[in-house]
């Protein structure tokens, strides 16, 4: 069976303006096990460029696959593009089987199968073992009903099997690096780069997070094996930067410290590490931040989410403004860039609230700042808390955290946008911030801040131009009306039972081992 992995083009400004791209880790993670099982696998990445849809269709026709696996990390905002591509593929060759995976289809599998006759099967949850089981079933004619973690049509109606078991050992499934040309991918101003996962999931309970439930439980790779893989990528393929895709790689101080020490022992001094973490973890690790720096950590994104303590409690962030400020100071002391996200839209903010947020952000004194809008995904607790609120955008391509989708009655949408854009400029253009950008004593930090400033300026102008042309819904439907449901979907996408066991010599023998 010939399998083609398709990474669709993403329409978000953040994907288009930087002119740099990272490889699609999710598809590579699916591809590695399929290659090891003997399947013929290729990847077409249409995101760089982006690749025009007609060219993508030509590439697909040339590959002549039996099955197409399609998905994107920007799952919700990429969904309309996925549907369009699937329709055109089927028009070109109705015999191709199209399988769709990612966070959005995992939770919206019924909607996907009802609205798109071109999607044949949905993989729900993490896909390494599920996709492998599915491909064996398609090859041998085994009933899909015996495969956990999939959705399909039965007698013309959408149906789903039980959730797939959570993968216990992430090191059992390798990334299919041979599917890409490393020269095609860069980040941080031209540095050859890839995405890596040290862990999956997050132990914290933030109500708005669209990822935590998808992974169900926090798990991590073997620290030593990952350090060896990163060193191999650096030495054999010239990788200069690793971007961690983890929600929170530092959740366990013990295993994160073991990883830092293992990577330091690999002696890859020119490597740069960037990723996301929590301010609490930085404060916790104050005594080992020198290991962060020695291992190559150059920037961590921290979600401060909101500057109001009551809001932080309401969204179960679990942090505090004082720890956020302390974490920023600690990172700066060790020449590690702090990129802080500031989210608006959790509550019905007033003009005074925006002014207070600006004053608080000044007190935080972050090196870099990125604003986002609270986006209520249907499977999160934040959806239930906001289901009465009205939406101002029904185009899912805008549901990317960079567009305001919820109506705010106390401040009109246009003024929310103006507040956010002005605050971004005032924070980034402070004299002390500009001095760091231009004259920071650490050359790597200076390069990173200058690159981000240059890219951020282009994104800022692009967002302003888009807002001026954009249309928003007046008196739009409530969240419940928009999604046509009054119930929150089950948040955990995976079962905590042990993984499915597949005999590669007899792939029809698929069984789930019950949790002991």
mmCIF file of N, CA, C and O in Angstrom, residues 373-471:
data_model
loop_
_atom_site.group_PDB
_atom_site.id
_atom_site.type_symbol
_atom_site.label_atom_id
_atom_site.label_comp_id
_atom_site.label_asym_id
_atom_site.label_seq_id
_atom_site.Cartn_x
_atom_site.Cartn_y
_atom_site.Cartn_z
ATOM 1 N N UNK A 373 -6.055 35.980 21.660
ATOM 2 C CA UNK A 373 -7.459 36.114 22.056
ATOM 3 C C UNK A 373 -7.975 34.764 22.557
ATOM 4 O O UNK A 373 -7.704 33.724 21.949
ATOM 5 N N UNK A 374 -8.687 34.798 23.649
ATOM 6 C CA UNK A 374 -9.275 33.572 24.195
ATOM 7 C C UNK A 374 -10.204 32.962 23.148
ATOM 8 O O UNK A 374 -11.099 33.630 22.628
ATOM 9 N N UNK A 375 -9.960 31.692 22.834
ATOM 10 C CA UNK A 375 -10.722 31.002 21.791
ATOM 11 C C UNK A 375 -11.390 29.773 22.396
ATOM 12 O O UNK A 375 -10.708 28.865 22.863
ATOM 13 N N UNK A 376 -12.721 29.721 22.406
ATOM 14 C CA UNK A 376 -13.446 28.680 23.134
ATOM 15 C C UNK A 376 -13.665 27.404 22.316
ATOM 16 O O UNK A 376 -14.692 27.237 21.653
ATOM 17 N N UNK A 377 -12.714 26.489 22.341
ATOM 18 C CA UNK A 377 -12.894 25.215 21.652
ATOM 19 C C UNK A 377 -13.921 24.366 22.390
ATOM 20 O O UNK A 377 -13.962 24.337 23.622
ATOM 21 N N UNK A 378 -14.708 23.635 21.621
ATOM 22 C CA UNK A 378 -15.912 22.998 22.156
ATOM 23 C C UNK A 378 -15.632 21.947 23.225
ATOM 24 O O UNK A 378 -16.464 21.689 24.083
ATOM 25 N N UNK A 379 -14.449 21.340 23.190
ATOM 26 C CA UNK A 379 -14.163 20.255 24.120
ATOM 27 C C UNK A 379 -13.523 20.742 25.420
ATOM 28 O O UNK A 379 -13.160 19.938 26.267
ATOM 29 N N UNK A 380 -13.360 22.059 25.578
ATOM 30 C CA UNK A 380 -12.699 22.589 26.768
ATOM 31 C C UNK A 380 -13.719 23.120 27.768
ATOM 32 O O UNK A 380 -14.820 23.546 27.392
ATOM 33 N N UNK A 381 -13.369 23.145 29.055
ATOM 34 C CA UNK A 381 -14.267 23.742 30.052
ATOM 35 C C UNK A 381 -14.574 25.208 29.769
ATOM 36 O O UNK A 381 -15.643 25.698 30.138
ATOM 37 N N UNK A 382 -13.652 25.913 29.123
ATOM 38 C CA UNK A 382 -13.887 27.318 28.809
ATOM 39 C C UNK A 382 -15.089 27.486 27.883
ATOM 40 O O UNK A 382 -15.784 28.503 27.932
ATOM 41 N N UNK A 383 -15.358 26.480 27.053
ATOM 42 C CA UNK A 383 -16.522 26.543 26.177
ATOM 43 C C UNK A 383 -17.801 26.627 27.010
ATOM 44 O O UNK A 383 -18.666 27.462 26.766
ATOM 45 N N UNK A 384 -17.931 25.743 27.996
ATOM 46 C CA UNK A 384 -19.137 25.755 28.825
ATOM 47 C C UNK A 384 -19.288 27.056 29.585
ATOM 48 O O UNK A 384 -20.391 27.570 29.759
ATOM 49 N N UNK A 385 -18.163 27.612 30.030
ATOM 50 C CA UNK A 385 -18.221 28.869 30.765
ATOM 51 C C UNK A 385 -18.605 30.033 29.863
ATOM 52 O O UNK A 385 -19.092 31.067 30.355
ATOM 53 N N UNK A 386 -18.410 29.876 28.550
ATOM 54 C CA UNK A 386 -18.642 30.983 27.608
ATOM 55 C C UNK A 386 -19.766 30.700 26.628
ATOM 56 O O UNK A 386 -19.964 31.473 25.682
ATOM 57 N N UNK A 387 -20.499 29.617 26.813
ATOM 58 C CA UNK A 387 -21.436 29.183 25.776
ATOM 59 C C UNK A 387 -22.562 30.177 25.504
ATOM 60 O O UNK A 387 -23.177 30.158 24.433
ATOM 61 N N UNK A 388 -22.798 31.083 26.449
ATOM 62 C CA UNK A 388 -23.847 32.088 26.262
ATOM 63 C C UNK A 388 -23.370 33.282 25.442
ATOM 64 O O UNK A 388 -24.180 34.065 24.960
ATOM 65 N N UNK A 389 -22.053 33.400 25.270
ATOM 66 C CA UNK A 389 -21.503 34.559 24.572
ATOM 67 C C UNK A 389 -21.662 34.410 23.061
ATOM 68 O O UNK A 389 -21.672 33.303 22.526
ATOM 69 N N UNK A 390 -21.751 35.536 22.397
ATOM 70 C CA UNK A 390 -21.955 35.525 20.949
ATOM 71 C C UNK A 390 -20.621 35.588 20.219
ATOM 72 O O UNK A 390 -19.646 36.131 20.720
ATOM 73 N N UNK A 391 -20.609 35.010 19.023
ATOM 74 C CA UNK A 391 -19.387 35.030 18.224
ATOM 75 C C UNK A 391 -19.468 36.165 17.207
ATOM 76 O O UNK A 391 -20.562 36.596 16.812
ATOM 77 N N UNK A 392 -18.308 36.644 16.792
ATOM 78 C CA UNK A 392 -18.261 37.695 15.780
ATOM 79 C C UNK A 392 -17.577 37.200 14.503
ATOM 80 O O UNK A 392 -17.476 37.940 13.531
ATOM 81 N N UNK A 393 -17.101 35.932 14.531
ATOM 82 C CA UNK A 393 -16.500 35.344 13.329
ATOM 83 C C UNK A 393 -16.952 33.896 13.209
ATOM 84 O O UNK A 393 -16.781 33.114 14.132
ATOM 85 N N UNK A 394 -17.512 33.543 12.041
ATOM 86 C CA UNK A 394 -17.924 32.152 11.812
ATOM 87 C C UNK A 394 -16.997 31.437 10.837
ATOM 88 O O UNK A 394 -17.248 30.289 10.475
ATOM 89 N N UNK A 395 -15.933 32.095 10.418
ATOM 90 C CA UNK A 395 -14.937 31.495 9.530
ATOM 91 C C UNK A 395 -13.887 30.807 10.400
ATOM 92 O O UNK A 395 -13.107 31.478 11.090
ATOM 93 N N UNK A 396 -13.846 29.476 10.364
ATOM 94 C CA UNK A 396 -12.919 28.751 11.216
ATOM 95 C C UNK A 396 -11.463 29.068 10.926
ATOM 96 O O UNK A 396 -10.598 28.845 11.773
ATOM 97 N N UNK A 397 -11.159 29.580 9.762
ATOM 98 C CA UNK A 397 -9.785 29.970 9.463
ATOM 99 C C UNK A 397 -9.302 31.076 10.393
ATOM 100 O O UNK A 397 -8.094 31.302 10.523
ATOM 101 N N UNK A 398 -10.227 31.763 11.042
ATOM 102 C CA UNK A 398 -9.882 32.836 11.977
ATOM 103 C C UNK A 398 -9.830 32.352 13.426
ATOM 104 O O UNK A 398 -9.488 33.130 14.320
ATOM 105 N N UNK A 399 -10.138 31.085 13.668
ATOM 106 C CA UNK A 399 -10.131 30.573 15.042
ATOM 107 C C UNK A 399 -8.718 30.061 15.373
ATOM 108 O O UNK A 399 -8.491 28.878 15.597
ATOM 109 N N UNK A 400 -7.778 30.998 15.427
ATOM 110 C CA UNK A 400 -6.365 30.641 15.545
ATOM 111 C C UNK A 400 -5.675 31.345 16.717
ATOM 112 O O UNK A 400 -4.448 31.424 16.757
ATOM 113 N N UNK A 401 -6.458 31.883 17.650
ATOM 114 C CA UNK A 401 -5.947 32.607 18.822
ATOM 115 C C UNK A 401 -5.417 33.997 18.468
ATOM 116 O O UNK A 401 -5.077 34.766 19.358
ATOM 117 N N UNK A 402 -5.335 34.332 17.178
ATOM 118 C CA UNK A 402 -4.855 35.649 16.779
ATOM 119 C C UNK A 402 -5.980 36.526 16.243
ATOM 120 O O UNK A 402 -5.740 37.648 15.805
ATOM 121 N N UNK A 403 -7.204 36.007 16.265
ATOM 122 C CA UNK A 403 -8.367 36.790 15.870
ATOM 123 C C UNK A 403 -9.397 36.730 16.993
ATOM 124 O O UNK A 403 -9.629 35.665 17.578
ATOM 125 N N UNK A 404 -10.006 37.860 17.263
ATOM 126 C CA UNK A 404 -11.059 37.909 18.272
ATOM 127 C C UNK A 404 -12.299 37.222 17.711
ATOM 128 O O UNK A 404 -12.808 37.599 16.661
ATOM 129 N N UNK A 405 -12.791 36.194 18.395
ATOM 130 C CA UNK A 405 -13.967 35.468 17.908
ATOM 131 C C UNK A 405 -15.179 35.659 18.826
ATOM 132 O O UNK A 405 -16.301 35.392 18.415
ATOM 133 N N UNK A 406 -14.964 36.120 20.055
ATOM 134 C CA UNK A 406 -16.063 36.322 20.984
ATOM 135 C C UNK A 406 -16.425 37.801 21.079
ATOM 136 O O UNK A 406 -15.554 38.662 21.173
ATOM 137 N N UNK A 407 -17.712 38.069 21.072
ATOM 138 C CA UNK A 407 -18.192 39.441 21.216
ATOM 139 C C UNK A 407 -17.964 39.922 22.648
ATOM 140 O O UNK A 407 -18.113 39.166 23.611
ATOM 141 N N UNK A 408 -17.579 41.182 22.786
ATOM 142 C CA UNK A 408 -17.445 41.793 24.109
ATOM 143 C C UNK A 408 -18.402 42.978 24.163
ATOM 144 O O UNK A 408 -18.255 43.941 23.418
ATOM 145 N N UNK A 409 -19.381 42.902 25.049
ATOM 146 C CA UNK A 409 -20.445 43.905 25.086
ATOM 147 C C UNK A 409 -19.974 45.240 25.649
ATOM 148 O O UNK A 409 -20.480 46.302 25.266
ATOM 149 N N UNK A 410 -18.991 45.198 26.546
ATOM 150 C CA UNK A 410 -18.574 46.441 27.212
ATOM 151 C C UNK A 410 -17.603 47.257 26.364
ATOM 152 O O UNK A 410 -17.490 48.466 26.534
ATOM 153 N N UNK A 411 -16.871 46.583 25.485
ATOM 154 C CA UNK A 411 -15.937 47.259 24.586
ATOM 155 C C UNK A 411 -16.133 46.663 23.191
ATOM 156 O O UNK A 411 -15.970 45.464 23.014
ATOM 157 N N UNK A 412 -16.488 47.463 22.194
ATOM 158 C CA UNK A 412 -16.702 46.902 20.854
ATOM 159 C C UNK A 412 -15.424 46.290 20.291
ATOM 160 O O UNK A 412 -14.308 46.649 20.684
ATOM 161 N N UNK A 413 -15.606 45.378 19.352
ATOM 162 C CA UNK A 413 -14.474 44.613 18.818
ATOM 163 C C UNK A 413 -13.390 45.514 18.249
ATOM 164 O O UNK A 413 -12.198 45.255 18.431
ATOM 165 N N UNK A 414 -13.770 46.575 17.568
ATOM 166 C CA UNK A 414 -12.763 47.437 16.948
ATOM 167 C C UNK A 414 -11.887 48.092 18.007
ATOM 168 O O UNK A 414 -10.683 48.263 17.824
ATOM 169 N N UNK A 415 -12.511 48.446 19.176
ATOM 170 C CA UNK A 415 -11.733 49.115 20.211
ATOM 171 C C UNK A 415 -10.861 48.118 20.975
ATOM 172 O O UNK A 415 -9.767 48.465 21.431
ATOM 173 N N UNK A 416 -11.325 46.874 21.108
ATOM 174 C CA UNK A 416 -10.481 45.828 21.683
ATOM 175 C C UNK A 416 -9.215 45.685 20.841
ATOM 176 O O UNK A 416 -8.094 45.631 21.359
ATOM 177 N N UNK A 417 -9.403 45.639 19.533
ATOM 178 C CA UNK A 417 -8.261 45.500 18.617
ATOM 179 C C UNK A 417 -7.301 46.678 18.763
ATOM 180 O O UNK A 417 -6.083 46.498 18.820
ATOM 181 N N UNK A 418 -7.838 47.887 18.834
ATOM 182 C CA UNK A 418 -6.995 49.076 18.973
ATOM 183 C C UNK A 418 -6.212 49.026 20.276
ATOM 184 O O UNK A 418 -5.005 49.312 20.307
ATOM 185 N N UNK A 419 -6.871 48.654 21.373
ATOM 186 C CA UNK A 419 -6.184 48.526 22.656
ATOM 187 C C UNK A 419 -5.019 47.533 22.540
ATOM 188 O O UNK A 419 -3.897 47.817 22.975
ATOM 189 N N UNK A 420 -5.303 46.378 21.973
ATOM 190 C CA UNK A 420 -4.284 45.320 21.891
ATOM 191 C C UNK A 420 -3.095 45.780 21.053
ATOM 192 O O UNK A 420 -1.933 45.606 21.433
ATOM 193 N N UNK A 421 -3.354 46.382 19.903
ATOM 194 C CA UNK A 421 -2.263 46.790 19.014
ATOM 195 C C UNK A 421 -1.432 47.924 19.635
ATOM 196 O O UNK A 421 -0.197 47.947 19.486
ATOM 197 N N UNK A 422 -2.098 48.865 20.300
ATOM 198 C CA UNK A 422 -1.361 49.964 20.939
ATOM 199 C C UNK A 422 -0.504 49.438 22.084
ATOM 200 O O UNK A 422 0.668 49.829 22.237
ATOM 201 N N UNK A 423 -1.061 48.535 22.895
ATOM 202 C CA UNK A 423 -0.302 47.975 24.013
ATOM 203 C C UNK A 423 0.906 47.196 23.503
ATOM 204 O O UNK A 423 2.002 47.273 24.070
ATOM 205 N N UNK A 424 0.739 46.458 22.410
ATOM 206 C CA UNK A 424 1.877 45.738 21.836
ATOM 207 C C UNK A 424 3.014 46.696 21.481
ATOM 208 O O UNK A 424 4.182 46.441 21.795
ATOM 209 N N UNK A 425 2.671 47.802 20.840
ATOM 210 C CA UNK A 425 3.696 48.771 20.438
ATOM 211 C C UNK A 425 4.347 49.391 21.663
ATOM 212 O O UNK A 425 5.586 49.509 21.742
ATOM 213 N N UNK A 426 3.540 49.794 22.626
ATOM 214 C CA UNK A 426 4.090 50.464 23.801
ATOM 215 C C UNK A 426 5.014 49.552 24.605
ATOM 216 O O UNK A 426 6.034 50.004 25.132
ATOM 217 N N UNK A 427 4.677 48.253 24.676
ATOM 218 C CA UNK A 427 5.525 47.319 25.424
ATOM 219 C C UNK A 427 6.807 47.018 24.660
ATOM 220 O O UNK A 427 7.909 47.024 25.205
ATOM 221 N N UNK A 428 6.702 46.788 23.364
ATOM 222 C CA UNK A 428 7.880 46.410 22.585
ATOM 223 C C UNK A 428 8.784 47.601 22.277
ATOM 224 O O UNK A 428 9.975 47.427 22.030
ATOM 225 N N UNK A 429 8.220 48.822 22.291
ATOM 226 C CA UNK A 429 9.010 50.001 21.922
ATOM 227 C C UNK A 429 9.507 50.775 23.137
ATOM 228 O O UNK A 429 9.995 51.902 22.992
ATOM 229 N N UNK A 430 9.413 50.207 24.327
ATOM 230 C CA UNK A 430 9.980 50.869 25.510
ATOM 231 C C UNK A 430 11.484 51.065 25.313
ATOM 232 O O UNK A 430 12.153 50.212 24.717
ATOM 233 N N UNK A 431 12.030 52.138 25.819
ATOM 234 C CA UNK A 431 13.473 52.350 25.673
ATOM 235 C C UNK A 431 14.310 51.178 26.166
ATOM 236 O O UNK A 431 15.253 50.757 25.480
ATOM 237 N N UNK A 432 13.988 50.624 27.349
ATOM 238 C CA UNK A 432 14.789 49.520 27.870
ATOM 239 C C UNK A 432 14.667 48.276 26.986
ATOM 240 O O UNK A 432 15.625 47.518 26.834
ATOM 241 N N UNK A 433 13.490 48.087 26.374
ATOM 242 C CA UNK A 433 13.314 46.954 25.470
ATOM 243 C C UNK A 433 14.140 47.149 24.198
ATOM 244 O O UNK A 433 14.811 46.223 23.727
ATOM 245 N N UNK A 434 14.117 48.364 23.642
ATOM 246 C CA UNK A 434 14.886 48.642 22.431
ATOM 247 C C UNK A 434 16.387 48.540 22.688
ATOM 248 O O UNK A 434 17.142 48.066 21.827
ATOM 249 N N UNK A 435 16.823 48.950 23.865
ATOM 250 C CA UNK A 435 18.236 48.829 24.200
ATOM 251 C C UNK A 435 18.676 47.377 24.224
ATOM 252 O O UNK A 435 19.784 47.030 23.782
ATOM 253 N N UNK A 436 17.812 46.497 24.748
ATOM 254 C CA UNK A 436 18.145 45.064 24.756
ATOM 255 C C UNK A 436 18.223 44.526 23.334
ATOM 256 O O UNK A 436 19.098 43.722 23.006
ATOM 257 N N UNK A 437 17.281 44.958 22.506
ATOM 258 C CA UNK A 437 17.265 44.485 21.119
ATOM 259 C C UNK A 437 18.535 44.899 20.386
ATOM 260 O O UNK A 437 19.137 44.114 19.642
ATOM 261 N N UNK A 438 18.958 46.122 20.605
ATOM 262 C CA UNK A 438 20.081 46.665 19.835
ATOM 263 C C UNK A 438 21.453 46.356 20.427
ATOM 264 O O UNK A 438 22.424 46.151 19.683
ATOM 265 N N UNK A 439 21.531 46.276 21.773
ATOM 266 C CA UNK A 439 22.861 46.239 22.380
ATOM 267 C C UNK A 439 23.044 45.144 23.428
ATOM 268 O O UNK A 439 23.969 45.236 24.235
ATOM 269 N N UNK A 440 22.190 44.131 23.435
ATOM 270 C CA UNK A 440 22.358 43.095 24.454
ATOM 271 C C UNK A 440 23.747 42.482 24.354
ATOM 272 O O UNK A 440 24.258 42.208 23.260
ATOM 273 N N UNK A 441 24.362 42.227 25.512
ATOM 274 C CA UNK A 441 25.756 41.762 25.524
ATOM 275 C C UNK A 441 25.914 40.343 25.013
ATOM 276 O O UNK A 441 26.992 39.952 24.566
ATOM 277 N N UNK A 442 24.842 39.543 25.072
ATOM 278 C CA UNK A 442 24.884 38.172 24.562
ATOM 279 C C UNK A 442 24.484 38.198 23.081
ATOM 280 O O UNK A 442 23.352 38.551 22.741
ATOM 281 N N UNK A 443 25.406 37.830 22.197
ATOM 282 C CA UNK A 443 25.150 37.924 20.754
ATOM 283 C C UNK A 443 23.972 37.056 20.323
ATOM 284 O O UNK A 443 23.188 37.453 19.447
ATOM 285 N N UNK A 444 23.828 35.869 20.912
ATOM 286 C CA UNK A 444 22.716 34.990 20.540
ATOM 287 C C UNK A 444 21.381 35.594 20.957
ATOM 288 O O UNK A 444 20.391 35.533 20.219
ATOM 289 N N UNK A 445 21.347 36.165 22.159
ATOM 290 C CA UNK A 445 20.120 36.826 22.626
ATOM 291 C C UNK A 445 19.803 38.015 21.729
ATOM 292 O O UNK A 445 18.644 38.223 21.325
ATOM 293 N N UNK A 446 20.799 38.795 21.405
ATOM 294 C CA UNK A 446 20.603 39.972 20.554
ATOM 295 C C UNK A 446 20.047 39.570 19.192
ATOM 296 O O UNK A 446 19.104 40.179 18.686
ATOM 297 N N UNK A 447 20.618 38.504 18.599
ATOM 298 C CA UNK A 447 20.115 38.033 17.301
ATOM 299 C C UNK A 447 18.663 37.588 17.412
ATOM 300 O O UNK A 447 17.827 37.940 16.561
ATOM 301 N N UNK A 448 18.348 36.817 18.457
ATOM 302 C CA UNK A 448 16.985 36.321 18.622
ATOM 303 C C UNK A 448 15.973 37.433 18.802
ATOM 304 O O UNK A 448 14.873 37.391 18.246
ATOM 305 N N UNK A 449 16.344 38.455 19.567
ATOM 306 C CA UNK A 449 15.423 39.564 19.798
ATOM 307 C C UNK A 449 15.263 40.425 18.552
ATOM 308 O O UNK A 449 14.166 40.909 18.257
ATOM 309 N N UNK A 450 16.343 40.605 17.808
ATOM 310 C CA UNK A 450 16.236 41.386 16.572
ATOM 311 C C UNK A 450 15.404 40.654 15.529
ATOM 312 O O UNK A 450 14.601 41.263 14.816
ATOM 313 N N UNK A 451 15.586 39.328 15.450
ATOM 314 C CA UNK A 451 14.779 38.551 14.500
ATOM 315 C C UNK A 451 13.303 38.627 14.858
ATOM 316 O O UNK A 451 12.445 38.852 13.994
ATOM 317 N N UNK A 452 12.994 38.460 16.148
ATOM 318 C CA UNK A 452 11.590 38.490 16.573
ATOM 319 C C UNK A 452 10.988 39.870 16.350
ATOM 320 O O UNK A 452 9.832 39.998 15.927
ATOM 321 N N UNK A 453 11.754 40.926 16.616
ATOM 322 C CA UNK A 453 11.252 42.283 16.424
ATOM 323 C C UNK A 453 10.940 42.550 14.960
ATOM 324 O O UNK A 453 9.900 43.121 14.618
ATOM 325 N N UNK A 454 11.834 42.114 14.080
ATOM 326 C CA UNK A 454 11.627 42.304 12.645
ATOM 327 C C UNK A 454 10.391 41.542 12.168
ATOM 328 O O UNK A 454 9.561 42.082 11.433
ATOM 329 N N UNK A 455 10.273 40.282 12.589
ATOM 330 C CA UNK A 455 9.116 39.484 12.192
ATOM 331 C C UNK A 455 7.835 40.042 12.806
ATOM 332 O O UNK A 455 6.789 40.143 12.151
ATOM 333 N N UNK A 456 7.906 40.428 14.095
ATOM 334 C CA UNK A 456 6.726 40.951 14.787
ATOM 335 C C UNK A 456 6.206 42.224 14.162
ATOM 336 O O UNK A 456 4.981 42.443 14.108
ATOM 337 N N UNK A 457 7.111 43.057 13.679
ATOM 338 C CA UNK A 457 6.677 44.292 13.037
ATOM 339 C C UNK A 457 5.869 43.989 11.779
ATOM 340 O O UNK A 457 4.831 44.606 11.524
ATOM 341 N N UNK A 458 6.319 43.015 11.008
ATOM 342 C CA UNK A 458 5.591 42.642 9.796
ATOM 343 C C UNK A 458 4.246 42.015 10.124
ATOM 344 O O UNK A 458 3.238 42.274 9.450
ATOM 345 N N UNK A 459 4.217 41.181 11.163
ATOM 346 C CA UNK A 459 2.948 40.563 11.578
ATOM 347 C C UNK A 459 1.982 41.634 12.060
ATOM 348 O O UNK A 459 0.785 41.616 11.729
ATOM 349 N N UNK A 460 2.487 42.597 12.848
ATOM 350 C CA UNK A 460 1.641 43.668 13.385
ATOM 351 C C UNK A 460 0.988 44.443 12.245
ATOM 352 O O UNK A 460 -0.227 44.674 12.249
ATOM 353 N N UNK A 461 1.782 44.847 11.269
ATOM 354 C CA UNK A 461 1.232 45.593 10.139
ATOM 355 C C UNK A 461 0.251 44.739 9.337
ATOM 356 O O UNK A 461 -0.785 45.232 8.877
ATOM 357 N N UNK A 462 0.565 43.451 9.185
ATOM 358 C CA UNK A 462 -0.333 42.559 8.463
ATOM 359 C C UNK A 462 -1.664 42.401 9.170
ATOM 360 O O UNK A 462 -2.731 42.376 8.524
ATOM 361 N N UNK A 463 -1.627 42.307 10.493
ATOM 362 C CA UNK A 463 -2.874 42.157 11.253
ATOM 363 C C UNK A 463 -3.718 43.428 11.184
ATOM 364 O O UNK A 463 -4.954 43.363 11.099
ATOM 365 N N UNK A 464 -3.076 44.593 11.235
ATOM 366 C CA UNK A 464 -3.816 45.855 11.109
ATOM 367 C C UNK A 464 -4.475 45.950 9.738
ATOM 368 O O UNK A 464 -5.658 46.302 9.615
ATOM 369 N N UNK A 465 -3.723 45.634 8.697
ATOM 370 C CA UNK A 465 -4.272 45.687 7.338
ATOM 371 C C UNK A 465 -5.429 44.698 7.182
ATOM 372 O O UNK A 465 -6.461 45.035 6.593
ATOM 373 N N UNK A 466 -5.270 43.509 7.723
ATOM 374 C CA UNK A 466 -6.334 42.513 7.626
ATOM 375 C C UNK A 466 -7.573 42.962 8.385
ATOM 376 O O UNK A 466 -8.699 42.784 7.916
ATOM 377 N N UNK A 467 -7.389 43.556 9.567
ATOM 378 C CA UNK A 467 -8.530 43.997 10.366
ATOM 379 C C UNK A 467 -9.332 45.062 9.633
ATOM 380 O O UNK A 467 -10.560 45.079 9.696
ATOM 381 N N UNK A 468 -8.635 45.933 8.932
ATOM 382 C CA UNK A 468 -9.327 46.997 8.196
ATOM 383 C C UNK A 468 -10.180 46.437 7.068
ATOM 384 O O UNK A 468 -11.216 47.011 6.712
ATOM 385 N N UNK A 469 -9.773 45.315 6.501
ATOM 386 C CA UNK A 469 -10.532 44.704 5.398
ATOM 387 C C UNK A 469 -11.549 43.686 5.897
ATOM 388 O O UNK A 469 -12.468 43.316 5.164
ATOM 389 N N UNK A 470 -11.375 43.216 7.117
ATOM 390 C CA UNK A 470 -12.139 42.084 7.629
ATOM 391 C C UNK A 470 -13.579 42.475 7.932
ATOM 392 O O UNK A 470 -13.893 43.631 8.206
ATOM 393 N N UNK A 471 -14.450 41.496 7.881
ATOM 394 C CA UNK A 471 -15.848 41.694 8.263
ATOM 395 C C UNK A 471 -16.161 40.832 9.473
ATOM 396 O O UNK A 471 -15.706 39.698 9.594
#
